[in-house]
Short mmCIF file of C-alpha atoms in Angstrom, two decimals:
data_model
loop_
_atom_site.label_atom_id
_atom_site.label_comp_id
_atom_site.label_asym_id
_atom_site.label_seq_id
_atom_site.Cartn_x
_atom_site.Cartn_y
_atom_site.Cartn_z
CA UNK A 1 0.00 0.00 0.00
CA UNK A 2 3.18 2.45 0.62
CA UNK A 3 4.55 1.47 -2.30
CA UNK A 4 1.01 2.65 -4.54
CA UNK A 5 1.12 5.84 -2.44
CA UNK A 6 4.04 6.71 -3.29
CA UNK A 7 3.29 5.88 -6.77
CA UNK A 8 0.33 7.71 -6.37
CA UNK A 9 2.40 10.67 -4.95
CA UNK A 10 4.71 11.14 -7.16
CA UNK A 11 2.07 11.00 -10.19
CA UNK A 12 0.82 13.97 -8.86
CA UNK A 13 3.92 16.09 -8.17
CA UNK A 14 5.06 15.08 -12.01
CA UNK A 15 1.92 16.32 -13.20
CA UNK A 16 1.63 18.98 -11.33
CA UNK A 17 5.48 20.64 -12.67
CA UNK A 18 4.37 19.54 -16.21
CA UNK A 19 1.52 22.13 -15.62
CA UNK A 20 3.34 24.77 -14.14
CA UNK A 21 5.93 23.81 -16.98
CA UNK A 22 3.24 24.72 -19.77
CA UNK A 23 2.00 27.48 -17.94
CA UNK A 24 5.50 29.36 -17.47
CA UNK A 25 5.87 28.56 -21.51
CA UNK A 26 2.58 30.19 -22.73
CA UNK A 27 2.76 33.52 -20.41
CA UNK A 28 0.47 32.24 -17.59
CA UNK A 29 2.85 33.12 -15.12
CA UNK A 30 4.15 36.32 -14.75
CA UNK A 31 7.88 35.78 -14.26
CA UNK A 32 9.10 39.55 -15.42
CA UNK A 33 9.43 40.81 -11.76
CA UNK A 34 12.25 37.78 -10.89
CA UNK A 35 15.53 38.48 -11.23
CA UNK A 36 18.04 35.64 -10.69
CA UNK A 37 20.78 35.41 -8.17
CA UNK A 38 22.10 39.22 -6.90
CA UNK A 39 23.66 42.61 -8.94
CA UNK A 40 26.82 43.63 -9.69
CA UNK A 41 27.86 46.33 -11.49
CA UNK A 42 31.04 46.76 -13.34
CA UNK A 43 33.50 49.82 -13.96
CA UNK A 44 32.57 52.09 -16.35
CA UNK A 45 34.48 52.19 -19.38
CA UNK A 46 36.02 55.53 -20.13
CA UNK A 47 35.45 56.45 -24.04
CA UNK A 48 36.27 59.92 -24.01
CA UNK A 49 39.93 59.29 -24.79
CA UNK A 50 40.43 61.34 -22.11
CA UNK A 51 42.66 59.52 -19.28
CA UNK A 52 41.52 62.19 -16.01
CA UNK A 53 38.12 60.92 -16.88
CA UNK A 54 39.38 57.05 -15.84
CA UNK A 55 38.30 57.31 -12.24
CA UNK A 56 35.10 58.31 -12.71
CA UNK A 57 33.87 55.12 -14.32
CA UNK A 58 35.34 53.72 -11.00
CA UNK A 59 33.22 56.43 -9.19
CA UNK A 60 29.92 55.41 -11.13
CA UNK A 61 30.00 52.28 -10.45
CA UNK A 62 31.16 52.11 -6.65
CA UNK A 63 28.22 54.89 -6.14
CA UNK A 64 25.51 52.52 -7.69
CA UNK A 65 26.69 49.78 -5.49
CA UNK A 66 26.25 51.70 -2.62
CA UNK A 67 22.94 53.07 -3.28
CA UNK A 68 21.92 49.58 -3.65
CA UNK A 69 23.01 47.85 -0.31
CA UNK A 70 21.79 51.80 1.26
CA UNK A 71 17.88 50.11 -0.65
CA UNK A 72 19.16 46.25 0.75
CA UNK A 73 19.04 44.76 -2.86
CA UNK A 74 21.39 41.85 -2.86
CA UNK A 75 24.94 42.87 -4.44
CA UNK A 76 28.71 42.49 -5.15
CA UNK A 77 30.85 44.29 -2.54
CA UNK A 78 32.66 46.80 -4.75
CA UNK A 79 35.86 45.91 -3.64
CA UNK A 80 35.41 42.23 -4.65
CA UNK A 81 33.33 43.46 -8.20
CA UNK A 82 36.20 46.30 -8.98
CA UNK A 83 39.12 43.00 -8.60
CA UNK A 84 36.86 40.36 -10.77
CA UNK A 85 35.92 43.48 -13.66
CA UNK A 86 39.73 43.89 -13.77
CA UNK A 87 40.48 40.13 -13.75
CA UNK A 88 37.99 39.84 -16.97
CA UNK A 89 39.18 43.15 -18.50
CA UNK A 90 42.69 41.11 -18.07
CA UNK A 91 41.14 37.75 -19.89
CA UNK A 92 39.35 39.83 -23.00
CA UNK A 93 42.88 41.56 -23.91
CA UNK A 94 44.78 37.95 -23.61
CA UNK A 95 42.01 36.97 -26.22
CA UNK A 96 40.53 34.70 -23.23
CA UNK A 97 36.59 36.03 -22.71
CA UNK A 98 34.67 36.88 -25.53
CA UNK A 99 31.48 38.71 -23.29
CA UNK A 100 32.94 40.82 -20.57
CA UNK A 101 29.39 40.90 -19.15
CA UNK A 102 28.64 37.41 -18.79
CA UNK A 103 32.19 37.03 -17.61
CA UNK A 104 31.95 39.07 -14.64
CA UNK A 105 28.18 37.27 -14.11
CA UNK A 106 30.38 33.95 -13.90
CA UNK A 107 33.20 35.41 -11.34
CA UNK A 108 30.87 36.59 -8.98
CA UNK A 109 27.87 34.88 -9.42
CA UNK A 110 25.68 37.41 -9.83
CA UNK A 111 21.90 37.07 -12.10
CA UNK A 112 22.19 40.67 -13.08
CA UNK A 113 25.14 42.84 -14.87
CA UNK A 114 24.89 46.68 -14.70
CA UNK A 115 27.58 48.15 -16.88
CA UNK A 116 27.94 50.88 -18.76
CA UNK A 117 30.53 54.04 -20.39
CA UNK A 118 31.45 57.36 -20.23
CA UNK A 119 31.70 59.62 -23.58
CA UNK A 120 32.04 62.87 -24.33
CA UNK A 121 28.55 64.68 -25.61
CA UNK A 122 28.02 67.89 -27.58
CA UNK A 123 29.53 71.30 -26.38
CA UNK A 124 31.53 70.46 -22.99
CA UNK A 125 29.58 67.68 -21.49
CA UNK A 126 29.85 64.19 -20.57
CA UNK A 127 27.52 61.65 -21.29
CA UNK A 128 26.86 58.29 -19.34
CA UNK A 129 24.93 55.00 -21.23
CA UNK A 130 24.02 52.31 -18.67
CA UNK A 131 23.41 48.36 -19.46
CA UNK A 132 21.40 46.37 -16.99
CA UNK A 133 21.82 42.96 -18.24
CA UNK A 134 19.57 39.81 -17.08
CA UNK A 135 22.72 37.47 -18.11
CA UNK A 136 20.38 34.49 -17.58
CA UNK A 137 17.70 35.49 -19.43
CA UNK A 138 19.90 37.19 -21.98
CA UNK A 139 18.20 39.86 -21.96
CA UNK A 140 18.22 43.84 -21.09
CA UNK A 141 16.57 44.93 -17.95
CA UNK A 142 14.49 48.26 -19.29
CA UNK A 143 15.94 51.09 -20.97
CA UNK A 144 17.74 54.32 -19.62
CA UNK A 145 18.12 57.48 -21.82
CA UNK A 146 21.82 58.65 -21.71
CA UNK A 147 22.29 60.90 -19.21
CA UNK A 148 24.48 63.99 -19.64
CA UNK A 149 25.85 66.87 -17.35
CA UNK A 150 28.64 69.74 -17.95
CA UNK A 151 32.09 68.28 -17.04
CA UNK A 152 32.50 70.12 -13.96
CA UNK A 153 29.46 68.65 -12.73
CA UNK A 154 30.70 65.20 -12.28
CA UNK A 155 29.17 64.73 -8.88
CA UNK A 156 25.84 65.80 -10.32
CA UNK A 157 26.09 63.13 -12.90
CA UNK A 158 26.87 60.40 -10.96
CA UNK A 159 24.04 61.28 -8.36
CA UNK A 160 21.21 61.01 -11.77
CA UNK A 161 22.69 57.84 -13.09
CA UNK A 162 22.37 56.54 -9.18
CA UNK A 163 18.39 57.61 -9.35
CA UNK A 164 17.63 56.71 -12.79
CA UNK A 165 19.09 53.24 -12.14
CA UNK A 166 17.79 52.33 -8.78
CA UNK A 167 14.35 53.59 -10.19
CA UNK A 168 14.34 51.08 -12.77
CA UNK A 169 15.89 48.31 -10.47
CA UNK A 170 14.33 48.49 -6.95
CA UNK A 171 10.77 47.03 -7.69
CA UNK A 172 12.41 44.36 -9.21
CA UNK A 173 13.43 43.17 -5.95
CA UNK A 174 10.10 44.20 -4.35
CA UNK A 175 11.47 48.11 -3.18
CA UNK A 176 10.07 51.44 -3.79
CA UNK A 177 11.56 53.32 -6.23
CA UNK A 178 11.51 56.21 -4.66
CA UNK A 179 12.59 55.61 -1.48
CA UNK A 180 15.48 53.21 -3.31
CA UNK A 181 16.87 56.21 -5.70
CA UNK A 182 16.27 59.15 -2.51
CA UNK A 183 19.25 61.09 -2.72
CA UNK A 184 18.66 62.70 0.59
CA UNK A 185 19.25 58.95 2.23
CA UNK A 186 21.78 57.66 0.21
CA UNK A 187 23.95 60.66 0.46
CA UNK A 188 25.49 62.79 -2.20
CA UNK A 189 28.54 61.25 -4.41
CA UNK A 190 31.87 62.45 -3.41
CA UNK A 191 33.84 64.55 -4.99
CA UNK A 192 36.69 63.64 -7.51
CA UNK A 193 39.45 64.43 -5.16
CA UNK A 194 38.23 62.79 -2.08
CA UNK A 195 37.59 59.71 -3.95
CA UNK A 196 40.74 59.80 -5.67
CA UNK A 197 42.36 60.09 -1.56
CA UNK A 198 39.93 57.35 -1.12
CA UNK A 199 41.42 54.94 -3.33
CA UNK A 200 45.27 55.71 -2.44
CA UNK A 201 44.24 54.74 1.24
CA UNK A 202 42.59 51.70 -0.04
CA UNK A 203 45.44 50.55 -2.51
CA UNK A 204 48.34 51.57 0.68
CA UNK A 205 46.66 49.27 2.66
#
């Protein structure tokens, strides 16, 4: 009699997954507000040719990292995302990786990618492009207009990537988009040269 039970039982749990299987395939589920595994988000890659503009793809992408553990959404330490994004950046020259972004998915682990670059924009302003990247899914995550601010305003631009992206993100992972992308909470971006003092400390450690 166990032995038909458990027949029985397990019957039912197969046809039960086959279900949810068909339903998952035709759209009855809705699935889009899942994201797999945690974020990390890579250095931004400096395009303006300029070299002084190299730390502030660093800056970008440590200050988006922040704002998301500030809003509690699962993600990379920046100290252990800024080491792997090197690492790959190391592979793709040697001819090693192919997809930087599903590279640094695979070091760390993480489900979602945000990436991005730096260029120069008409007149004397920088522009920003950001890549959020369901590496899973193979997919993009939304869609964020480039964002662009005067060059002395580096702070400022950093501070609207950080809302624009943590708008898109947070209700993914059940937050409030504006409470995720407040400003007045997270804090205000530092400025170039207290970063840049930042970053000898860290590296004379």
């Amino acid at each position: 009699m166990r032995n038909r039970n458990s027949f029985r039982s397990s019957v039912v749990d197969f046809a039960f997954l086959l279900l949810l299987g068909v339903m998952l395939a035709v759209g009855g589920c809705d699935t889009t507000a899942s994201i797999p595994g945690h974020v990390v988000v890579a250095e931004f890659d400096n395009r303006t040719g300029d070299p002084s503009f190299d730390l502030l793809g660093s800056r970008v992408g440590h200050w988006l990292t922040h704002a998301m553990q500030h809003a509690a959404i699962p993600s990379t330490p920046w100290e252990f995302a800024i080491q792997s994004w090197t690492y790959v950046n190391e592979q793709a020259e040697a001819g090693q990786v192919a997809d930087r972004v599903n590279a640094l998915a695979e070091e760390t682990g993480a489900g979602v990618v945000i990436s991005g670059a730096l260029f120069f924009a008409s007149g004397d302003s920088l522009e920003v492009r950001v890549d959020l990247t369901d590496v899973p899914a193979g997919r993009t995550l939304g869609a964020i207009e480039p964002l662009r601010a005067p060059r002395e305003s580096q702070s400022e631009l950093i501070s609207q990537t950080q809302q624009r992206v943590m708008a898109l993100l947070a209700p993914m992972f059940g937050e409030q988009p504006h409470d995720a992308a407040d400003s007045d909470e997270i804090g205000y971006p530092p400025t170039l040269e207290a970063y840049r003092a930042y970053r000898e400390g860290e590296r004379a450690v």
